[in-house]
């Protein structure tokens, strides 16, 4: 009897795995960057306050509450369902050859056929991770001693100047570990996008297993690839932590 | 320079300030003393709007501090504040601590800001620490840097919130010396302090705050030497 494993089928489909790996990495990089920026906006908005008048009410009812609602919804529903909702319901409404709200006509057809799954997956994962990242930013900002912002504000710095120059540089060091975990989660969660036909790693494994009815080889292969990516990522985060940690005071 | 009328501050049901009235003239050095929890720090923090007054009026150099329409940032740029716990920015060098606000707020060029910073560090005797980080400095050095940082904005008034209370006893002197120099140069200063020696020697006037009101005020000789209120005498017995 031959050996239990038939690794030669992986070799046969190697280009599929290489492209899948590349797609996973590409999607993850975009989602990490966009999700972090979106999370920063949400996190800062969530903490925005004013003492008086119009801005006090505007910030509370038009900024804080919608963000709380959004974060609660995203964290309270499965990412898988969000991906399906965006790909099959939201995207066809926005980008549609006949009556897309955002884009219509031939361009819409082109986008849907060429980048449909990619755009949906990236949008869904970005919106999802932004909600988690906003909580990381919120906790990070709140963990900085009040005296820091008082000292900065007493020098005449505005709230946003204080945030950018004093609070965020200090908070960022503390937020690196959870942001790193979030990036790792994005790499792994991107596998859910195979369900809408995005040709990433999990999709490659699914294709091979479908062709040969073999499951060990393709899924073990992509497991190892995911594992290597996440190991490299956490090594990179640790490297950043060491570099930024040097100036950490007190 | 500073006019305070019937200043009140409430946190929920706690009535911290119950009507403070006082006038502080240009170049005057006023020390605020009183037991902990008496509201003296809150009073100081109301002056630059770090705390919002519940009622009453604060006018500094013609600007009404507790008017919702006032540009607090512009006002604060003219009021220096020094904190009990220094609050230097730990991720910045001493130089960067000093030049950040002048560059961000007053839009000085880096060159101009560095010149100002060097002059002030010279003045507080820490020019050799210009590239150090706050965690490499002693408490006394950190507080002197914090004073220089506030002076870098060229304020009209300096507010000190117990500037020596977090220092080891042997480091208090160097900070008080810097403050004394400032007073001699004619800076308007409001100093919340427990340093009775400093109050006696340097201040023009002493305010004794207790239970949210000014119980007694006058020259240091009057308030510290011959207090008329029983509560002032009681307090001074405990601290002297």
CSV table of C-alpha atoms in Angstrom, one decimal:
chain,number,residue,atom,x,y,z
A,1,UNK,CA,0.0,0.0,0.0
A,2,UNK,CA,1.1,3.4,-0.8
A,3,UNK,CA,1.6,5.9,2.0
A,4,UNK,CA,-1.5,7.4,3.6
A,5,UNK,CA,-0.7,10.9,2.3
A,6,UNK,CA,-0.7,11.9,-1.4
A,7,UNK,CA,1.4,15.0,-1.3
A,8,UNK,CA,1.8,14.9,-5.1
A,9,UNK,CA,-1.7,16.5,-5.5
A,10,UNK,CA,-0.5,19.6,-3.6
A,11,UNK,CA,2.4,19.8,-6.1
A,12,UNK,CA,0.0,19.5,-8.9
A,13,UNK,CA,-2.1,22.4,-7.6
A,14,UNK,CA,0.8,24.4,-6.3
A,15,UNK,CA,0.0,27.6,-8.4
A,16,UNK,CA,-3.5,27.6,-6.7
A,17,UNK,CA,-2.0,27.6,-3.3
A,18,UNK,CA,0.6,30.2,-4.1
A,19,UNK,CA,-2.1,32.5,-5.5
A,20,UNK,CA,-4.3,31.7,-2.6
A,21,UNK,CA,-1.6,32.6,-0.1
A,22,UNK,CA,-0.9,35.9,-2.0
A,23,UNK,CA,-4.7,36.7,-2.0
A,24,UNK,CA,-4.9,36.0,1.8
A,25,UNK,CA,-1.9,38.2,2.5
A,26,UNK,CA,-3.2,41.0,0.2
A,27,UNK,CA,-6.6,41.0,1.7
A,28,UNK,CA,-5.2,40.9,5.2
A,29,UNK,CA,-2.9,43.8,4.7
A,30,UNK,CA,-5.6,46.0,3.3
A,31,UNK,CA,-8.0,45.0,6.1
A,32,UNK,CA,-5.5,45.6,8.9
A,33,UNK,CA,-4.6,49.0,7.6
A,34,UNK,CA,-8.2,50.1,6.8
A,35,UNK,CA,-9.6,48.5,9.9
A,36,UNK,CA,-7.1,50.2,12.1
A,37,UNK,CA,-7.8,53.6,10.6
A,38,UNK,CA,-11.6,53.0,10.8
A,39,UNK,CA,-11.2,51.8,14.4
A,40,UNK,CA,-9.2,55.0,15.3
A,41,UNK,CA,-12.0,57.2,13.9
A,42,UNK,CA,-14.7,55.1,15.8
A,43,UNK,CA,-12.6,55.0,19.0
A,44,UNK,CA,-12.0,58.7,19.0
A,45,UNK,CA,-15.6,59.5,18.1
A,46,UNK,CA,-16.8,57.2,20.9
A,47,UNK,CA,-14.9,59.3,23.4
A,48,UNK,CA,-15.7,62.7,21.9
A,49,UNK,CA,-17.3,65.1,24.4
A,50,UNK,CA,-18.0,68.8,24.6
A,51,UNK,CA,-19.1,70.8,27.6
A,52,UNK,CA,-21.7,73.1,26.2
A,53,UNK,CA,-24.5,73.7,23.8
A,54,UNK,CA,-24.8,72.4,20.2
A,55,UNK,CA,-21.6,70.3,20.2
A,56,UNK,CA,-22.5,68.6,23.5
A,57,UNK,CA,-25.7,67.3,22.0
A,58,UNK,CA,-24.4,66.7,18.6
A,59,UNK,CA,-21.5,64.6,19.8
A,60,UNK,CA,-23.6,62.6,22.2
A,61,UNK,CA,-26.6,61.8,19.9
A,62,UNK,CA,-25.1,62.0,16.4
A,63,UNK,CA,-21.7,60.6,17.1
A,64,UNK,CA,-21.4,58.6,20.3
A,65,UNK,CA,-24.7,56.8,20.2
A,66,UNK,CA,-24.5,55.7,16.5
A,67,UNK,CA,-21.0,54.4,17.1
A,68,UNK,CA,-22.1,52.5,20.2
A,69,UNK,CA,-25.0,51.0,18.2
A,70,UNK,CA,-22.6,50.0,15.4
A,71,UNK,CA,-20.0,48.5,17.6
A,72,UNK,CA,-22.6,46.5,19.5
A,73,UNK,CA,-24.2,45.2,16.3
A,74,UNK,CA,-20.9,44.2,14.8
A,75,UNK,CA,-19.6,42.5,17.9
A,76,UNK,CA,-22.9,40.8,18.5
A,77,UNK,CA,-23.3,39.1,15.1
A,78,UNK,CA,-21.1,36.6,13.3
A,79,UNK,CA,-18.5,37.9,10.8
A,80,UNK,CA,-19.6,35.1,8.5
A,81,UNK,CA,-23.2,36.5,8.4
A,82,UNK,CA,-21.8,40.0,7.9
A,83,UNK,CA,-19.8,38.8,4.9
A,84,UNK,CA,-22.9,37.2,3.4
A,85,UNK,CA,-25.0,40.2,4.1
A,86,UNK,CA,-22.6,42.6,2.5
A,87,UNK,CA,-21.8,40.4,-0.5
A,88,UNK,CA,-25.3,39.3,-1.4
A,89,UNK,CA,-27.4,42.2,-0.1
A,90,UNK,CA,-25.5,45.4,0.3
A,91,UNK,CA,-23.1,45.2,-2.6
A,92,UNK,CA,-25.7,44.4,-5.3
A,93,UNK,CA,-27.7,47.4,-4.0
A,94,UNK,CA,-24.7,49.8,-4.3
A,95,UNK,CA,-23.0,48.4,-7.4
A,96,UNK,CA,-25.4,47.2,-10.0
A,97,UNK,CA,-25.4,47.4,-13.8
A,98,UNK,CA,-29.0,48.5,-14.0
A,99,UNK,CA,-29.7,50.6,-10.9
A,100,UNK,CA,-26.8,50.7,-8.5
A,101,UNK,CA,-27.0,53.4,-5.9
A,102,UNK,CA,-23.2,54.1,-6.1
A,103,UNK,CA,-22.1,52.7,-9.4
A,104,UNK,CA,-24.1,51.4,-12.4
A,105,UNK,CA,-23.6,50.5,-16.0
A,106,UNK,CA,-20.7,48.6,-17.5
A,107,UNK,CA,-18.3,49.7,-14.9
A,108,UNK,CA,-20.5,48.1,-12.3
A,109,UNK,CA,-20.6,44.9,-14.3
A,110,UNK,CA,-16.9,45.0,-14.6
A,111,UNK,CA,-16.3,45.6,-10.9
A,112,UNK,CA,-18.8,42.9,-9.9
A,113,UNK,CA,-17.3,40.2,-12.1
A,114,UNK,CA,-13.6,41.1,-11.5
A,115,UNK,CA,-13.5,42.2,-7.9
A,116,UNK,CA,-16.9,41.4,-6.5
A,117,UNK,CA,-15.8,38.8,-3.8
A,118,UNK,CA,-12.6,40.7,-3.0
A,119,UNK,CA,-14.4,44.0,-2.5
A,120,UNK,CA,-17.1,42.4,-0.4
A,121,UNK,CA,-14.7,40.5,1.8
A,122,UNK,CA,-12.4,43.5,2.3
A,123,UNK,CA,-15.3,45.7,3.2
A,124,UNK,CA,-16.9,43.3,5.6
A,125,UNK,CA,-13.7,42.4,7.4
A,126,UNK,CA,-12.7,46.1,7.6
A,127,UNK,CA,-16.1,47.1,9.0
A,128,UNK,CA,-15.9,44.2,11.4
A,129,UNK,CA,-12.4,44.7,12.7
A,130,UNK,CA,-12.9,48.5,12.9
A,131,UNK,CA,-15.4,47.8,15.7
A,132,UNK,CA,-13.0,45.7,17.6
A,133,UNK,CA,-10.1,48.1,17.0
A,134,UNK,CA,-12.2,51.0,18.2
A,135,UNK,CA,-12.5,49.3,21.6
A,136,UNK,CA,-8.7,48.8,21.6
A,137,UNK,CA,-8.2,52.5,20.9
A,138,UNK,CA,-10.7,53.5,23.5
A,139,UNK,CA,-9.0,51.4,26.2
A,140,UNK,CA,-5.6,52.7,25.1
A,141,UNK,CA,-6.6,56.3,25.2
A,142,UNK,CA,-8.3,55.9,28.5
A,143,UNK,CA,-5.3,54.2,30.0
A,144,UNK,CA,-3.1,57.3,29.6
A,145,UNK,CA,-2.9,59.3,32.8
A,146,UNK,CA,-5.3,62.3,32.9
A,147,UNK,CA,-2.4,64.5,33.9
A,148,UNK,CA,-0.9,64.1,30.4
A,149,UNK,CA,-3.9,65.6,28.7
A,150,UNK,CA,-4.3,68.2,31.4
A,151,UNK,CA,-0.7,69.3,31.0
A,152,UNK,CA,-1.1,69.5,27.2
A,153,UNK,CA,-4.4,71.3,27.3
A,154,UNK,CA,-3.1,73.8,29.9
A,155,UNK,CA,-0.4,74.7,27.4
A,156,UNK,CA,-3.2,75.8,25.0
A,157,UNK,CA,-3.1,72.7,22.8
A,158,UNK,CA,-6.4,71.7,21.3
A,159,UNK,CA,-8.1,68.3,21.9
A,160,UNK,CA,-7.0,66.9,18.5
A,161,UNK,CA,-3.4,68.3,18.9
A,162,UNK,CA,-3.2,66.7,22.3
A,163,UNK,CA,-4.5,63.4,20.9
A,164,UNK,CA,-2.0,63.3,18.1
A,165,UNK,CA,1.1,64.6,19.9
A,166,UNK,CA,0.6,63.4,23.5
A,167,UNK,CA,-2.0,60.7,23.9
A,168,UNK,CA,-1.8,58.5,20.9
A,169,UNK,CA,2.0,58.1,20.8
A,170,UNK,CA,1.9,56.8,24.3
A,171,UNK,CA,-1.3,54.8,23.9
A,172,UNK,CA,0.0,53.2,20.7
A,173,UNK,CA,2.8,51.3,22.6
A,174,UNK,CA,0.2,49.8,24.9
A,175,UNK,CA,-2.1,49.0,22.1
A,176,UNK,CA,0.4,47.1,20.0
A,177,UNK,CA,-0.2,43.7,21.5
A,178,UNK,CA,-4.0,43.8,21.1
A,179,UNK,CA,-3.6,45.3,17.6
A,180,UNK,CA,-1.2,42.5,16.8
A,181,UNK,CA,-3.8,39.9,18.0
A,182,UNK,CA,-6.4,41.7,15.8
A,183,UNK,CA,-4.2,41.4,12.7
A,184,UNK,CA,-3.7,37.7,13.4
A,185,UNK,CA,-7.5,37.3,13.7
A,186,UNK,CA,-7.9,39.1,10.4
A,187,UNK,CA,-5.6,36.7,8.6
A,188,UNK,CA,-7.5,33.7,10.0
A,189,UNK,CA,-11.0,35.1,9.6
A,190,UNK,CA,-10.3,36.0,5.9
A,191,UNK,CA,-10.8,32.2,5.3
A,192,UNK,CA,-14.5,32.8,5.7
A,193,UNK,CA,-14.4,34.8,2.4
A,194,UNK,CA,-14.0,31.5,0.6
A,195,UNK,CA,-17.8,31.1,1.1
A,196,UNK,CA,-18.4,34.0,-1.3
A,197,UNK,CA,-15.9,32.7,-3.8
A,198,UNK,CA,-12.8,34.7,-3.0
A,199,UNK,CA,-9.8,32.7,-4.3
A,200,UNK,CA,-7.8,32.8,-1.1
A,201,UNK,CA,-6.1,29.9,0.8
A,202,UNK,CA,-9.2,28.2,2.1
A,203,UNK,CA,-10.8,28.4,-1.4
A,204,UNK,CA,-7.7,26.7,-2.8
A,205,UNK,CA,-8.0,23.8,-0.3
A,206,UNK,CA,-11.7,23.5,-1.1
A,207,UNK,CA,-11.0,23.3,-4.8
A,208,UNK,CA,-8.4,20.6,-4.4
A,209,UNK,CA,-10.5,18.6,-2.0
A,210,UNK,CA,-13.4,18.8,-4.3
A,211,UNK,CA,-11.4,17.5,-7.3
A,212,UNK,CA,-9.8,14.6,-5.5
A,213,UNK,CA,-12.0,13.9,-2.5
A,214,UNK,CA,-8.9,14.2,-0.4
A,215,UNK,CA,-9.1,16.3,2.7
A,216,UNK,CA,-5.9,15.7,4.8
A,217,UNK,CA,-3.4,17.1,2.3
A,218,UNK,CA,-5.1,20.3,1.2
A,219,UNK,CA,-6.3,21.4,4.7
A,220,UNK,CA,-3.1,20.4,6.5
A,221,UNK,CA,-1.2,22.4,3.8
A,222,UNK,CA,-3.2,25.6,4.3
A,223,UNK,CA,-3.1,25.1,8.1
A,224,UNK,CA,0.7,25.2,7.9
A,225,UNK,CA,0.6,28.2,5.6
A,226,UNK,CA,-1.8,30.1,7.9
A,227,UNK,CA,0.4,29.2,10.9
A,228,UNK,CA,3.6,30.4,9.3
A,229,UNK,CA,1.9,33.7,8.4
A,230,UNK,CA,0.6,34.3,11.9
A,231,UNK,CA,4.0,33.3,13.4
A,232,UNK,CA,5.8,35.8,11.2
A,233,UNK,CA,3.2,38.4,12.1
A,234,UNK,CA,3.5,38.0,15.8
A,235,UNK,CA,7.3,38.1,15.5
A,236,UNK,CA,7.0,41.4,13.7
A,237,UNK,CA,4.7,42.8,16.4
A,238,UNK,CA,7.2,41.7,19.1
A,239,UNK,CA,10.0,43.4,17.2
A,240,UNK,CA,7.9,46.6,17.0
A,241,UNK,CA,7.2,46.4,20.7
A,242,UNK,CA,10.8,46.1,21.6
A,243,UNK,CA,11.7,49.0,19.4
A,244,UNK,CA,9.0,51.3,20.7
A,245,UNK,CA,9.3,50.0,24.3
A,246,UNK,CA,12.8,51.6,24.7
A,247,UNK,CA,11.4,55.1,25.6
A,248,UNK,CA,8.6,53.8,27.9
A,249,UNK,CA,8.9,55.7,31.1
A,250,UNK,CA,8.1,55.1,34.7
B,1,UNK,CA,-5.2,90.7,36.3
B,2,UNK,CA,-7.5,88.1,37.8
B,3,UNK,CA,-10.9,88.8,39.2
B,4,UNK,CA,-13.0,86.0,40.8
B,5,UNK,CA,-16.5,86.7,41.9
B,6,UNK,CA,-18.7,84.3,43.8
B,7,UNK,CA,-17.0,81.3,42.3
B,8,UNK,CA,-18.9,78.1,43.0
B,9,UNK,CA,-18.1,74.5,42.1
B,10,UNK,CA,-20.3,71.5,42.7
B,11,UNK,CA,-19.7,67.8,41.9
B,12,UNK,CA,-23.1,66.3,42.2
B,13,UNK,CA,-24.1,66.9,45.8
B,14,UNK,CA,-20.6,67.8,46.9
B,15,UNK,CA,-20.1,71.5,47.2
B,16,UNK,CA,-16.4,72.1,46.8
B,17,UNK,CA,-16.3,75.9,46.3
B,18,UNK,CA,-19.0,77.9,48.0
B,19,UNK,CA,-18.4,81.4,46.8
B,20,UNK,CA,-14.8,82.6,46.3
B,21,UNK,CA,-14.1,86.3,45.8
B,22,UNK,CA,-10.7,87.6,45.1
B,23,UNK,CA,-8.7,90.0,43.0
B,24,UNK,CA,-5.1,89.3,42.0
B,25,UNK,CA,-3.1,92.2,40.6
B,26,UNK,CA,-0.3,92.1,38.0
B,27,UNK,CA,3.0,90.9,39.4
B,28,UNK,CA,1.3,89.8,42.6
B,29,UNK,CA,2.4,86.5,44.2
B,30,UNK,CA,-0.5,84.9,46.0
B,31,UNK,CA,-0.1,81.7,48.0
B,32,UNK,CA,-3.2,79.6,48.7
B,33,UNK,CA,-3.0,77.5,51.8
B,34,UNK,CA,-5.5,75.3,53.5
B,35,UNK,CA,-6.3,71.7,54.6
B,36,UNK,CA,-6.5,68.9,52.0
B,37,UNK,CA,-10.0,68.8,50.5
B,38,UNK,CA,-10.6,72.4,51.2
B,39,UNK,CA,-11.0,73.2,47.5
B,40,UNK,CA,-7.7,75.1,46.9
B,41,UNK,CA,-6.6,72.9,44.0
B,42,UNK,CA,-10.1,73.1,42.5
B,43,UNK,CA,-10.0,76.9,42.8
B,44,UNK,CA,-6.7,76.9,40.9
B,45,UNK,CA,-8.0,74.5,38.2
B,46,UNK,CA,-11.1,76.6,37.7
B,47,UNK,CA,-8.8,79.6,36.8
B,48,UNK,CA,-7.6,78.0,33.5
B,49,UNK,CA,-10.8,76.1,32.9
B,50,UNK,CA,-9.5,72.6,33.7
B,51,UNK,CA,-12.5,72.5,36.0
B,52,UNK,CA,-15.7,74.2,34.9
B,53,UNK,CA,-17.1,76.6,37.4
B,54,UNK,CA,-20.7,75.8,38.4
B,55,UNK,CA,-21.5,79.4,39.1
B,56,UNK,CA,-19.9,82.8,39.5
B,57,UNK,CA,-17.4,84.6,37.3
B,58,UNK,CA,-13.7,84.4,36.6
B,59,UNK,CA,-12.1,87.2,34.5
B,60,UNK,CA,-8.5,87.0,33.6
B,61,UNK,CA,-6.9,89.9,31.7
B,62,UNK,CA,-10.3,91.0,30.6
B,63,UNK,CA,-11.4,87.5,29.3
B,64,UNK,CA,-14.3,85.7,31.0
B,65,UNK,CA,-13.0,82.2,31.6
B,66,UNK,CA,-16.3,80.5,32.3
B,67,UNK,CA,-18.1,82.0,29.3
B,68,UNK,CA,-19.1,79.0,27.0
B,69,UNK,CA,-18.1,81.1,24.0
B,70,UNK,CA,-14.6,81.9,25.1
B,71,UNK,CA,-11.7,80.3,23.3
B,72,UNK,CA,-10.3,78.4,26.2
B,73,UNK,CA,-7.2,77.2,24.2
B,74,UNK,CA,-6.2,80.8,23.4
B,75,UNK,CA,-6.7,81.7,27.1
B,76,UNK,CA,-4.7,78.7,28.3
B,77,UNK,CA,-1.8,79.7,26.0
B,78,UNK,CA,-1.4,82.7,28.2
B,79,UNK,CA,-1.6,80.9,31.6
B,80,UNK,CA,1.2,78.6,32.6
B,81,UNK,CA,0.3,75.7,34.9
B,82,UNK,CA,2.6,73.5,37.0
B,83,UNK,CA,1.3,70.3,38.4
B,84,UNK,CA,2.0,68.3,41.6
B,85,UNK,CA,3.1,65.3,39.6
B,86,UNK,CA,5.0,67.2,36.9
B,87,UNK,CA,3.1,65.6,34.0
B,88,UNK,CA,6.0,65.8,31.6
B,89,UNK,CA,5.5,63.9,28.4
B,90,UNK,CA,7.4,60.7,28.9
B,91,UNK,CA,7.8,59.9,25.2
B,92,UNK,CA,9.6,63.2,24.5
B,93,UNK,CA,13.0,64.5,25.4
B,94,UNK,CA,13.3,67.6,27.6
B,95,UNK,CA,13.8,69.7,24.5
B,96,UNK,CA,10.7,68.3,22.8
B,97,UNK,CA,8.7,68.8,25.9
B,98,UNK,CA,9.6,72.5,25.8
B,99,UNK,CA,9.1,73.2,22.1
B,100,UNK,CA,5.9,71.2,21.3
B,101,UNK,CA,3.4,73.8,22.5
B,102,UNK,CA,5.2,76.9,21.1
B,103,UNK,CA,5.4,75.2,17.7
B,104,UNK,CA,1.9,73.8,17.7
B,105,UNK,CA,0.1,76.6,19.4
B,106,UNK,CA,2.1,79.8,18.7
B,107,UNK,CA,3.3,78.4,15.3
B,108,UNK,CA,7.0,79.2,16.1
B,109,UNK,CA,9.5,77.7,13.8
B,110,UNK,CA,11.6,74.9,15.3
B,111,UNK,CA,14.7,77.2,15.4
B,112,UNK,CA,12.8,80.0,17.3
B,113,UNK,CA,11.3,77.4,19.7
B,114,UNK,CA,14.7,75.8,20.4
B,115,UNK,CA,16.2,79.2,21.2
B,116,UNK,CA,13.5,79.9,23.7
B,117,UNK,CA,13.8,76.4,25.2
B,118,UNK,CA,17.6,76.7,25.6
B,119,UNK,CA,17.3,80.1,27.3
B,120,UNK,CA,14.7,78.7,29.7
B,121,UNK,CA,16.7,75.5,30.5
B,122,UNK,CA,19.7,77.7,31.2
B,123,UNK,CA,17.5,79.7,33.6
B,124,UNK,CA,16.3,76.6,35.5
B,125,UNK,CA,19.8,75.2,35.4
B,126,UNK,CA,19.2,72.2,33.3
B,127,UNK,CA,20.7,73.1,29.9
B,128,UNK,CA,22.9,70.0,30.2
B,129,UNK,CA,19.7,67.8,30.3
B,130,UNK,CA,18.3,69.1,27.1
B,131,UNK,CA,18.4,65.7,25.4
B,132,UNK,CA,17.5,63.6,28.5
B,133,UNK,CA,14.1,61.9,28.8
B,134,UNK,CA,11.9,62.6,31.8
B,135,UNK,CA,12.5,59.2,33.4
B,136,UNK,CA,16.2,60.0,33.6
B,137,UNK,CA,15.7,63.0,35.8
B,138,UNK,CA,15.1,63.4,39.5
B,139,UNK,CA,11.8,64.7,40.7
B,140,UNK,CA,13.2,68.2,41.3
B,141,UNK,CA,14.7,68.3,37.9
B,142,UNK,CA,11.5,67.1,36.3
B,143,UNK,CA,9.5,69.9,38.1
B,144,UNK,CA,12.1,72.5,36.9
B,145,UNK,CA,11.6,71.2,33.4
B,146,UNK,CA,7.8,71.4,33.8
B,147,UNK,CA,8.2,75.1,35.0
B,148,UNK,CA,10.4,75.8,31.9
B,149,UNK,CA,7.8,74.1,29.7
B,150,UNK,CA,5.1,76.4,31.0
B,151,UNK,CA,7.3,79.4,30.7
B,152,UNK,CA,8.1,78.6,27.0
B,153,UNK,CA,4.6,79.8,26.2
B,154,UNK,CA,5.5,83.2,27.7
B,155,UNK,CA,2.5,83.2,30.0
B,156,UNK,CA,1.1,86.3,31.8
B,157,UNK,CA,0.2,84.3,34.8
B,158,UNK,CA,1.7,81.1,36.3
B,159,UNK,CA,-0.4,78.7,38.3
B,160,UNK,CA,1.3,76.3,40.6
B,161,UNK,CA,-0.7,73.3,42.0
B,162,UNK,CA,1.3,72.0,45.0
B,163,UNK,CA,4.5,72.0,43.0
B,164,UNK,CA,6.7,70.5,45.7
B,165,UNK,CA,4.3,68.1,47.4
B,166,UNK,CA,5.5,65.1,45.4
B,167,UNK,CA,9.2,65.8,45.9
B,168,UNK,CA,11.7,64.3,48.4
B,169,UNK,CA,12.5,66.9,51.0
B,170,UNK,CA,16.0,67.5,49.8
B,171,UNK,CA,14.7,68.3,46.3
B,172,UNK,CA,12.2,70.9,47.4
B,173,UNK,CA,14.7,73.7,47.6
B,174,UNK,CA,15.8,73.7,44.0
B,175,UNK,CA,12.2,74.1,42.8
B,176,UNK,CA,11.4,76.9,45.3
B,177,UNK,CA,14.5,78.7,44.2
B,178,UNK,CA,13.3,78.8,40.6
B,179,UNK,CA,9.9,80.0,41.7
B,180,UNK,CA,11.4,82.7,43.8
B,181,UNK,CA,13.4,84.0,40.9
B,182,UNK,CA,10.3,84.1,38.8
B,183,UNK,CA,8.5,86.1,41.5
B,184,UNK,CA,11.4,88.5,41.7
B,185,UNK,CA,11.1,89.0,38.0
B,186,UNK,CA,7.6,90.2,38.4
B,187,UNK,CA,5.6,87.2,37.2
B,188,UNK,CA,2.0,87.1,38.4
B,189,UNK,CA,1.8,83.8,40.4
B,190,UNK,CA,-0.9,81.8,42.1
B,191,UNK,CA,0.7,79.1,44.2
B,192,UNK,CA,-1.2,76.4,46.0
B,193,UNK,CA,1.3,75.1,48.5
B,194,UNK,CA,2.1,73.6,51.9
B,195,UNK,CA,5.5,75.4,52.0
B,196,UNK,CA,4.8,77.9,54.7
B,197,UNK,CA,8.4,79.2,54.5
B,198,UNK,CA,8.0,80.0,50.8
B,199,UNK,CA,4.6,81.7,51.5
B,200,UNK,CA,6.1,83.8,54.2
B,201,UNK,CA,9.2,84.8,52.3
B,202,UNK,CA,8.0,85.2,48.7
B,203,UNK,CA,4.3,85.9,48.6
B,204,UNK,CA,2.6,89.3,48.7
B,205,UNK,CA,-0.6,87.8,50.0
B,206,UNK,CA,-1.8,84.5,51.5
B,207,UNK,CA,-5.3,83.1,51.1
B,208,UNK,CA,-6.4,80.6,53.7
B,209,UNK,CA,-9.2,78.5,52.1
B,210,UNK,CA,-11.3,76.1,54.2
B,211,UNK,CA,-14.6,74.4,53.4
B,212,UNK,CA,-14.8,76.1,50.0
B,213,UNK,CA,-14.5,79.7,51.1
B,214,UNK,CA,-11.6,82.1,51.8
B,215,UNK,CA,-11.6,82.1,55.6
B,216,UNK,CA,-8.9,84.6,55.9
B,217,UNK,CA,-6.5,86.6,53.7
B,218,UNK,CA,-3.8,89.2,54.1
B,219,UNK,CA,-0.1,89.6,54.0
B,220,UNK,CA,1.9,86.6,55.1
B,221,UNK,CA,2.8,88.4,58.4
B,222,UNK,CA,-1.0,88.8,59.1
B,223,UNK,CA,-2.2,85.4,58.1
B,224,UNK,CA,0.7,83.3,59.2
B,225,UNK,CA,1.9,85.5,62.0
B,226,UNK,CA,-1.2,86.7,63.6
B,227,UNK,CA,-4.2,84.7,62.3
B,228,UNK,CA,-7.6,85.9,63.5
B,229,UNK,CA,-9.7,82.9,62.7
B,230,UNK,CA,-9.7,79.9,65.0
B,231,UNK,CA,-9.7,77.5,62.0
B,232,UNK,CA,-6.6,79.3,60.6
B,233,UNK,CA,-4.8,79.0,63.9
B,234,UNK,CA,-5.8,75.3,64.1
B,235,UNK,CA,-4.5,74.6,60.6
B,236,UNK,CA,-1.2,76.5,61.2
B,237,UNK,CA,-0.6,74.6,64.5
B,238,UNK,CA,-0.8,71.3,62.5
B,239,UNK,CA,1.5,72.3,59.7
B,240,UNK,CA,4.1,74.4,61.4
